[in-house]
């Protein structure tokens, strides 16, 4: 017993005991479900049956128009979030960093607050602001502009305005803080040198800020890509219970949830999950090449 | 002559600067007003009858004559609706507190093991930590749901917590923090006869306090606001967390909108208080990954 204790306390064994929880968690809650998810995607699973069907789920996916719609919705949403939630927060961060701005703490705090509210609460607020009732905020705005009130959440263009505003509302402040922390890491003497050389603000932004912010930009793009691709709850809340008219708000994860949980078709839903996994891995790979972590065809130069 | 020219120049620069300050600060004031708008509208709506929310939707309602504290009085009255609401609130609190404590302890020790010792497995495991961060959690949703059912912990707080206790991002943050610590401390403590576990608890843990503070806030926020996974694991209404419960009130009939809108505002409160108290730690924890890449 005493020997065992000494063994467990030794400098050789201690590190393994420290990392043991991660190893267990990794195997039980990551590797196992990943493998079982891939296995299930080749099966037909119902209440009492579970049989192998080969690639039938995937063949069905290829013909499934709803699934294609879900993929294009997810990618479209991701594209919007990147187009809006990278440049604007970056510009806001540069402005916030300026010595001219007063009461910075107040603005930063207010801009961060949306990120504290849960998807349920923020989704509920936006759903009601975009309600088709005459008294909703958006319809009041329409009347003020001399237009007729419209059912906002029933057509794609108007409801997506709500969806994207919801996303921007929640994440603008967060992304601005990311860029601000990136700006803090830039050596201020570079700007002083540029001032001496008589550079304009735009030149300084283009030639100092933008290139030196690159690590932060890569980070923010990465999290935006994954958050955009796997978006579900925003749409779940905005339209209520994952049901949008003509599936205008259906996303990949929304479809996975609908088939797996709401319709109990686990095998097919797992195939949807595997497709999402493949898309995520492709993006990871593309990004590693783009950022130069993996180099292809450049061996000769070395 | 030269002197007056300089004075004019500096005056000119001062006016220019003042205009710049007004423009930039004004810009952020307007932006903040726009961003605060939905929550402000929600807060004002919580003082109006829930019926109005159903009939009119949400808008900035500045009709102070019809405002009252009735929704909040109803929420705190102790009747059936109020009891239900505070049961959810209590469930969320319980889940959040246990999750934060366990996640921080486990992730700290894992990160400690990975950074304080030189062994091959440590490096491999760190690579795996990064790998798990590169796969969206939603992919594992259904197989994890099956697994949790098979393990018999569905519909329990453990079913919600266990899969996420070894949070990759928390381990990553602790590692970034610990890697900057002087390793000589360990040697000194060893010579003094401290055990390996003693060092990790008594020497390093106090030094890592700021890291604990940052991660506690982020983890608490995540857990309090978490919705998708708890919604799948909890089946009984008496186990629901606040977020799941609020979602059940959001019916097309709107008979519970009094509780919904007042309860939502009351539900943001704990997070808001923590944020205002510990803003500095939160921002540090959040942005740690962004600079170092």
XYZ file of C-alpha atoms in Angstrom:
595
model
C 0.000 0.000 0.000
C 2.743 2.360 0.998
C 4.642 1.374 -2.130
C 1.629 2.139 -4.320
C 1.252 5.543 -2.724
C 4.874 6.349 -3.323
C 4.494 5.221 -6.917
C 1.426 7.410 -7.516
C 3.189 10.402 -5.980
C 6.369 10.025 -7.995
C 7.374 12.641 -10.523
C 7.155 10.047 -13.301
C 3.546 9.043 -12.688
C 2.036 12.341 -11.525
C 1.778 13.936 -14.996
C -0.235 10.965 -16.265
C -2.638 11.285 -13.353
C -3.050 15.000 -14.051
C -4.023 14.462 -17.667
C -6.124 11.346 -17.019
C -9.489 13.198 -16.920
C -8.862 14.604 -20.377
C -7.877 11.226 -21.790
C -11.046 9.641 -20.384
C -13.276 12.475 -21.506
C -11.671 12.515 -24.940
C -12.247 8.799 -25.430
C -15.721 8.596 -23.902
C -17.281 11.868 -25.026
C -15.440 12.574 -28.264
C -13.916 9.556 -29.975
C -16.733 7.166 -29.088
C -19.627 9.412 -30.174
C -17.734 10.422 -33.310
C -17.279 6.792 -34.325
C -20.796 5.802 -33.332
C -22.152 8.787 -35.279
C -20.320 7.686 -38.384
C -21.482 4.080 -37.868
C -25.098 5.134 -37.346
C -25.009 7.082 -40.587
C -24.805 3.720 -42.396
C -27.777 2.315 -40.506
C -31.532 2.638 -40.515
C -32.550 3.268 -36.926
C -36.147 3.335 -35.718
C -37.949 2.660 -32.451
C -37.111 -1.019 -32.339
C -35.061 -1.674 -35.467
C -31.436 -1.097 -36.271
C -30.136 -2.482 -39.540
C -27.264 -1.805 -41.893
C -28.261 -0.083 -45.097
C -24.872 0.785 -46.550
C -24.716 4.178 -48.205
C -28.461 4.463 -48.666
C -28.729 7.394 -46.233
C -26.154 9.302 -48.243
C -27.824 8.410 -51.545
C -31.071 9.763 -50.111
C -29.300 12.931 -48.940
C -28.127 13.613 -52.491
C -31.727 13.638 -53.701
C -33.057 15.508 -50.662
C -34.064 19.046 -51.685
C -34.694 20.130 -48.099
C -31.151 19.137 -47.170
C -29.715 21.156 -50.051
C -31.770 24.106 -48.921
C -30.414 23.671 -45.378
C -26.828 23.611 -46.639
C -27.280 26.680 -48.793
C -28.997 28.514 -45.897
C -26.136 27.692 -43.524
C -23.488 28.771 -46.002
C -25.381 31.924 -46.891
C -25.700 32.781 -43.197
C -21.998 32.136 -42.671
C -21.114 34.375 -45.630
C -23.269 37.205 -44.249
C -21.720 36.971 -40.797
C -18.215 37.096 -42.240
C -19.051 39.968 -44.575
C -20.529 42.020 -41.742
C -18.879 40.852 -38.539
C -15.249 41.216 -39.610
C -14.855 44.650 -41.297
C -17.253 46.650 -39.128
C -16.009 45.466 -35.722
C -12.456 46.015 -36.995
C -13.193 49.622 -37.937
C -15.056 50.168 -34.662
C -12.053 48.806 -32.771
C -9.673 51.191 -34.525
C -12.021 54.089 -33.760
C -12.403 52.947 -30.150
C -8.638 52.726 -29.809
C -8.234 56.337 -30.927
C -7.180 58.835 -28.300
C -10.034 61.076 -29.408
C -12.767 58.760 -28.130
C -14.128 59.634 -24.707
C -15.979 57.410 -22.177
C -14.640 54.227 -23.791
C -15.578 51.995 -20.864
C -19.254 52.886 -21.178
C -19.482 52.165 -24.914
C -17.506 48.932 -24.614
C -19.752 47.691 -21.823
C -22.966 48.546 -23.686
C -21.721 46.936 -26.886
C -20.813 43.764 -25.010
C -24.126 43.385 -23.171
C -26.006 41.637 -26.053
C -23.520 38.760 -25.814
C -24.593 38.226 -22.213
C -28.216 37.630 -23.131
C -29.068 34.058 -24.032
C -30.270 33.050 -27.478
C -33.685 32.374 -25.959
C -34.120 35.888 -24.641
C -32.512 37.715 -27.555
C -34.375 35.508 -30.051
C -37.641 36.250 -28.282
C -36.992 40.013 -28.341
C -36.188 40.013 -32.071
C -39.087 37.723 -32.898
C -41.447 40.167 -31.249
C -39.841 43.241 -32.785
C -40.292 41.579 -36.191
C -43.816 40.429 -35.373
C -46.496 40.897 -38.020
C -48.683 42.845 -35.564
C -49.175 46.475 -36.512
C -47.627 47.656 -33.270
C -44.300 45.819 -33.654
C -41.185 47.945 -33.874
C -40.443 47.079 -37.496
C -44.017 47.728 -38.629
C -44.066 51.005 -36.752
C -40.948 51.875 -38.717
C -42.686 50.905 -41.973
C -45.684 53.109 -41.142
C -43.333 55.942 -40.252
C -41.718 55.508 -43.675
C -45.179 55.654 -45.248
C -45.374 51.930 -46.063
C -47.825 49.157 -45.206
C -47.103 46.812 -42.265
C -45.802 43.444 -43.482
C -45.474 39.928 -42.019
C -41.702 40.101 -41.526
C -40.982 36.505 -40.632
C -42.926 34.954 -43.518
C -40.689 35.766 -46.473
C -37.015 35.075 -46.870
C -35.605 38.567 -47.479
C -37.421 40.302 -44.614
C -36.956 37.483 -42.103
C -33.268 37.161 -42.900
C -32.902 40.856 -42.187
C -34.078 39.979 -38.686
C -31.842 36.915 -38.453
C -28.728 38.775 -39.543
C -29.497 41.802 -37.396
C -29.892 39.432 -34.434
C -26.481 37.947 -35.158
C -24.806 41.331 -35.645
C -26.496 42.657 -32.539
C -25.080 39.847 -30.427
C -21.556 39.648 -31.831
C -20.439 43.116 -32.976
C -19.258 44.075 -29.486
C -17.507 40.752 -28.900
C -15.608 40.873 -32.188
C -14.700 44.506 -31.542
C -13.127 43.447 -28.242
C -11.134 40.759 -30.040
C -9.778 43.336 -32.478
C -9.108 45.792 -29.657
C -6.968 43.240 -27.857
C -5.171 42.631 -31.154
C -4.535 46.354 -31.547
C -3.043 46.510 -28.035
C -0.379 44.039 -29.149
C 0.832 46.334 -31.967
C 3.956 48.311 -31.149
C 2.943 51.987 -30.910
C 6.377 53.203 -32.099
C 5.408 51.984 -35.583
C 2.644 54.582 -35.682
C 4.990 57.266 -34.380
C 7.483 56.443 -37.125
C 4.666 56.609 -39.689
C 3.629 60.009 -38.304
C 7.181 61.279 -38.755
C 7.091 60.060 -42.350
C 3.839 61.945 -42.817
C 1.537 58.988 -43.423
C -2.215 59.534 -43.549
C -4.596 57.645 -41.260
C -5.684 55.416 -44.137
C -2.080 54.586 -45.060
C -1.341 53.712 -41.437
C -4.403 51.436 -41.310
C -3.534 49.781 -44.616
C 0.181 49.234 -43.985
C 0.502 48.816 -40.208
C -2.830 47.928 -38.589
C -4.191 45.506 -41.173
C -1.099 43.283 -41.578
C -0.279 43.234 -37.864
C -3.871 42.418 -36.937
C -3.727 39.305 -39.082
C -3.515 36.723 -36.255
C -6.608 38.232 -34.647
C -8.407 38.384 -37.981
C -7.653 34.719 -38.630
C -8.971 33.828 -35.189
C -12.185 35.812 -35.640
C -12.730 34.394 -39.145
C -12.263 30.868 -37.785
C -14.794 31.207 -34.991
C -17.215 32.981 -37.353
C -16.967 30.181 -39.899
C -17.740 27.481 -37.360
C -20.401 29.458 -35.533
C -22.024 30.336 -38.856
C -21.976 26.787 -40.199
C -23.403 25.267 -37.039
C -25.965 27.988 -36.364
C -29.255 26.575 -35.149
C -30.697 28.178 -32.027
C -31.058 31.643 -33.550
C -33.290 30.211 -36.242
C -34.990 27.913 -33.709
C -35.943 30.907 -31.594
C -36.766 33.411 -34.335
C -39.348 31.192 -36.016
C -40.256 29.068 -33.024
C -39.651 25.354 -32.669
C -37.542 24.937 -35.814
C -40.527 25.524 -38.121
C -40.079 28.306 -40.633
C -42.431 28.831 -43.583
C -41.087 26.897 -46.611
C -37.987 26.170 -44.483
C -36.561 29.639 -45.162
C -34.707 29.458 -41.854
C -33.692 25.794 -41.830
C -29.976 25.199 -41.238
C -27.827 22.058 -41.365
C -27.938 21.557 -37.612
C -31.635 22.458 -37.671
C -32.235 19.674 -40.194
C -30.131 17.270 -38.115
C -32.252 18.124 -35.073
C -35.490 17.862 -37.019
C -34.737 14.408 -38.454
C -32.963 13.000 -35.402
C -34.937 14.332 -32.455
C -38.242 15.577 -33.809
C -38.773 12.741 -36.332
C -36.622 10.081 -34.633
C -34.779 9.127 -37.807
C -31.345 8.830 -36.203
C -29.467 7.093 -39.015
C -30.413 9.689 -41.606
C -29.741 12.553 -39.179
C -26.283 11.150 -38.430
C -25.526 11.190 -42.149
C -26.383 14.910 -42.076
C -23.929 15.249 -39.182
C -21.183 13.487 -41.125
C -21.681 15.854 -44.069
C -21.312 18.782 -41.655
C -18.143 17.170 -40.287
C -16.704 16.827 -43.784
C -17.500 20.481 -44.578
C -15.834 21.555 -41.301
C -12.725 19.488 -42.021
C -12.463 20.846 -45.565
C -12.636 24.382 -44.240
C -10.023 23.596 -41.580
C -7.751 22.182 -44.236
C -8.269 25.114 -46.595
C -7.494 27.474 -43.769
C -4.308 25.695 -42.760
C -3.104 26.020 -46.354
C -4.182 29.645 -46.632
C -2.411 30.653 -43.422
C 0.722 28.757 -44.389
C 0.675 26.131 -41.639
C 0.643 23.410 -44.294
C 2.578 24.123 -47.462
C 1.828 22.389 -50.724
C 4.149 22.445 -53.717
C 6.685 24.727 -52.086
C 9.223 22.110 -51.115
C 11.579 22.925 -53.953
C 12.108 26.465 -52.781
C 13.600 25.349 -49.483
C 5.914 86.507 -35.965
C 7.060 82.901 -35.640
C 5.479 82.670 -32.218
C 2.027 83.826 -33.282
C 2.084 81.416 -36.180
C 2.755 78.540 -33.734
C -0.100 79.664 -31.490
C -2.470 79.786 -34.433
C -1.307 76.347 -35.525
C -1.831 74.797 -32.115
C -5.230 76.466 -31.790
C -6.122 75.076 -35.170
C -4.982 71.608 -34.090
C -7.010 71.915 -30.891
C -10.238 72.743 -32.725
C -9.555 69.907 -35.124
C -9.056 67.527 -32.223
C -12.214 68.740 -30.482
C -14.264 68.147 -33.627
C -12.741 64.675 -33.937
C -13.604 63.854 -30.329
C -17.199 64.956 -30.780
C -17.557 62.987 -34.008
C -16.048 59.723 -32.743
C -17.649 59.856 -29.316
C -20.966 60.818 -30.857
C -20.685 57.888 -33.239
C -20.249 55.429 -30.364
C -23.076 57.054 -28.430
C -25.442 56.484 -31.366
C -24.161 52.936 -31.957
C -24.577 52.115 -28.261
C -28.095 53.514 -28.310
C -28.985 51.277 -31.257
C -27.424 48.265 -29.557
C -29.160 48.959 -26.254
C -32.503 49.412 -28.029
C -33.878 45.819 -28.051
C -33.109 45.259 -24.378
C -34.499 48.647 -23.464
C -37.689 47.882 -25.379
C -37.853 44.526 -23.584
C -37.324 46.160 -20.212
C -40.102 48.697 -20.845
C -42.382 45.927 -22.112
C -41.860 44.044 -18.854
C -43.757 46.842 -17.092
C -46.745 46.460 -19.398
C -49.312 43.643 -19.439
C -48.102 40.590 -21.391
C -51.331 40.746 -23.420
C -50.007 43.836 -25.226
C -46.900 41.950 -26.271
C -49.044 39.335 -28.003
C -51.364 41.829 -29.680
C -48.834 44.484 -30.653
C -45.477 42.768 -30.755
C -42.493 44.465 -29.191
C -41.686 48.119 -29.666
C -40.275 50.916 -27.589
C -43.357 51.646 -25.510
C -42.929 54.917 -23.682
C -46.515 55.097 -22.446
C -45.672 55.661 -18.799
C -49.353 55.895 -17.719
C -49.997 52.213 -18.305
C -46.765 51.063 -16.698
C -46.876 49.071 -13.503
C -44.861 46.581 -11.503
C -47.671 44.014 -11.817
C -45.618 41.501 -13.832
C -42.840 41.507 -11.275
C -45.286 41.338 -8.365
C -46.923 38.353 -10.062
C -43.517 36.784 -10.690
C -42.544 37.092 -7.039
C -45.992 36.320 -5.626
C -45.311 32.674 -4.848
C -48.273 31.327 -6.876
C -47.991 28.322 -9.186
C -46.401 30.283 -12.066
C -43.975 31.971 -9.740
C -42.989 28.668 -8.135
C -42.414 27.131 -11.538
C -40.262 30.047 -12.595
C -38.071 29.947 -9.502
C -37.729 26.198 -9.789
C -36.174 26.748 -13.230
C -34.077 29.562 -11.814
C -32.840 27.308 -9.029
C -32.094 24.494 -11.468
C -30.048 26.862 -13.611
C -28.162 28.165 -10.595
C -27.407 24.643 -9.369
C -26.252 23.511 -12.802
C -24.129 26.617 -13.316
C -22.409 26.493 -9.929
C -21.554 22.779 -10.086
C -20.441 23.049 -13.719
C -18.162 26.006 -13.032
C -16.473 24.415 -10.008
C -15.886 21.030 -11.634
C -14.855 22.407 -15.033
C -12.309 24.800 -13.565
C -10.724 22.221 -11.263
C -10.510 19.497 -13.889
C -9.253 21.786 -16.663
C -6.696 23.401 -14.368
C -5.176 20.057 -13.376
C -5.152 18.792 -16.951
C -3.463 21.957 -18.189
C -1.048 21.800 -15.267
C -0.048 18.260 -16.180
C 0.427 19.239 -19.818
C 2.613 22.264 -19.167
C 4.603 21.557 -16.006
C 6.109 18.224 -17.047
C 8.123 17.273 -20.078
C 6.604 14.123 -21.441
C 5.644 13.085 -24.931
C 2.012 12.345 -24.172
C 1.556 15.910 -22.957
C 2.361 17.332 -26.363
C 0.176 14.795 -28.170
C -2.703 15.540 -25.833
C -2.375 19.261 -26.410
C -2.629 18.614 -30.127
C -5.811 16.621 -29.445
C -7.191 19.526 -27.405
C -6.774 21.750 -30.453
C -8.267 19.061 -32.697
C -11.446 18.860 -30.618
C -11.772 22.629 -30.884
C -11.789 22.330 -34.685
C -14.906 20.161 -34.798
C -18.269 21.800 -34.099
C -19.929 20.233 -31.053
C -23.237 19.929 -32.927
C -21.843 17.041 -34.983
C -21.707 14.903 -31.837
C -25.192 15.938 -30.729
C -27.099 12.803 -31.733
C -24.511 10.111 -30.909
C -23.880 11.820 -27.558
C -27.613 11.831 -26.921
C -27.702 8.082 -27.565
C -24.651 7.522 -25.398
C -26.030 9.521 -22.497
C -29.258 7.519 -22.752
C -27.324 4.238 -22.693
C -25.281 5.389 -19.698
C -28.532 6.020 -17.832
C -27.744 9.656 -17.108
C -30.319 11.144 -19.459
C -32.667 13.551 -17.688
C -30.041 14.188 -14.994
C -27.718 17.077 -14.297
C -24.781 14.699 -14.941
C -25.984 13.999 -18.436
C -25.810 17.719 -19.141
C -22.468 18.290 -17.455
C -20.217 15.281 -17.968
C -19.601 15.577 -21.727
C -18.447 19.186 -21.327
C -16.382 19.096 -18.123
C -13.082 18.724 -19.952
C -13.663 21.856 -21.976
C -11.001 22.237 -24.648
C -11.091 26.037 -24.643
C -10.705 26.178 -20.848
C -7.746 23.777 -20.934
C -6.263 25.870 -23.728
C -6.597 29.064 -21.706
C -5.095 27.581 -18.536
C -2.225 26.202 -20.585
C -1.504 29.627 -22.105
C -1.459 31.051 -18.600
C 0.606 28.344 -16.920
C 3.208 28.156 -19.660
C 4.475 31.576 -18.616
C 5.046 30.488 -15.008
C 8.623 30.019 -13.760
C 9.375 26.304 -13.419
C 12.047 26.990 -10.765
C 9.198 27.313 -8.285
C 8.452 23.633 -8.724
C 12.035 22.611 -8.030
C 12.214 24.770 -4.933
C 8.988 23.282 -3.585
C 10.189 19.748 -4.339
C 13.364 20.357 -2.361
C 11.211 21.567 0.511
C 9.460 18.189 0.421
C 6.200 19.211 -1.242
C 4.469 16.438 -3.231
C 3.615 16.861 -6.917
C -0.076 17.318 -6.096
C 0.777 19.620 -3.213
C 2.701 21.887 -5.575
C -0.165 22.075 -8.041
C -2.631 23.030 -5.311
C -0.592 25.088 -2.867
C 2.008 26.774 -5.077
C 0.551 27.162 -8.555
C -3.162 27.462 -7.885
C -2.856 30.703 -5.901
C -0.664 32.117 -8.662
C -3.275 31.208 -11.265
C -6.074 33.100 -9.499
C -6.600 35.617 -12.325
C -6.924 32.750 -14.798
C -9.501 31.104 -12.534
C -11.444 34.360 -12.339
C -11.532 34.788 -16.123
C -12.551 31.216 -16.785
C -15.144 31.169 -13.989
C -17.001 34.078 -15.581
C -16.872 32.694 -19.112
C -17.886 29.249 -17.933
C -20.738 30.614 -15.801
C -22.060 32.643 -18.724
C -21.899 29.659 -21.041
C -23.628 27.389 -18.590
C -26.357 29.861 -17.580
C -27.206 30.626 -21.195
C -26.768 27.098 -22.539
C -29.851 25.801 -24.263
C -29.492 23.142 -26.970
C -27.839 20.300 -25.056
C -29.785 20.755 -21.786
C -33.001 20.869 -23.837
C -32.165 17.437 -25.243
C -31.077 15.891 -21.946
C -33.787 17.166 -19.589
C -37.186 15.590 -20.222
C -39.166 16.400 -17.089
C -40.536 19.902 -16.647
C -39.316 19.983 -13.031
C -35.727 19.615 -14.217
C -35.828 22.375 -16.855
C -33.318 25.180 -16.693
C -34.410 28.788 -16.995
C -33.676 28.990 -20.724
C -35.681 25.859 -21.543
C -38.478 27.004 -19.273
C -38.688 30.464 -20.837
C -38.861 28.835 -24.263
C -41.886 26.756 -23.183
C -43.704 29.989 -22.274
C -43.232 31.340 -25.784
C -46.509 29.915 -27.140
C -48.662 31.404 -29.914
C -51.507 31.840 -27.394
C -49.430 34.081 -25.200
C -51.215 33.377 -21.924
C -47.915 33.325 -20.017
C -46.334 36.415 -21.539
C -46.486 38.297 -18.232
C -44.110 35.768 -16.719
C -42.132 35.437 -19.949
C -41.127 39.068 -20.343
C -40.576 39.855 -16.660
C -38.843 36.509 -16.185
C -36.536 37.131 -19.148
C -35.405 40.457 -17.777
C -34.966 38.906 -14.340
C -33.031 36.054 -15.954
C -30.417 38.382 -17.465
C -29.822 39.916 -14.042
C -27.279 37.488 -12.508
C -25.086 37.528 -15.623
C -25.325 41.308 -15.852
C -24.231 41.724 -12.228
C -21.282 39.359 -12.672
C -20.313 41.178 -15.869
C -20.338 44.626 -14.320
C -18.331 43.409 -11.313
C -15.722 41.382 -13.158
C -15.629 42.970 -16.618
C -11.829 43.099 -16.647
C -11.363 39.364 -16.051
C -14.018 38.491 -18.589
C -12.352 40.428 -21.378
C -8.948 38.982 -20.515
C -10.265 35.433 -20.613
C -12.200 35.962 -23.791
C -9.464 37.566 -25.836
C -6.624 35.312 -24.677
C -6.862 33.107 -27.752
C -7.190 35.934 -30.234
C -3.805 37.596 -29.835
C -1.583 34.583 -29.476
C -3.428 32.836 -32.298
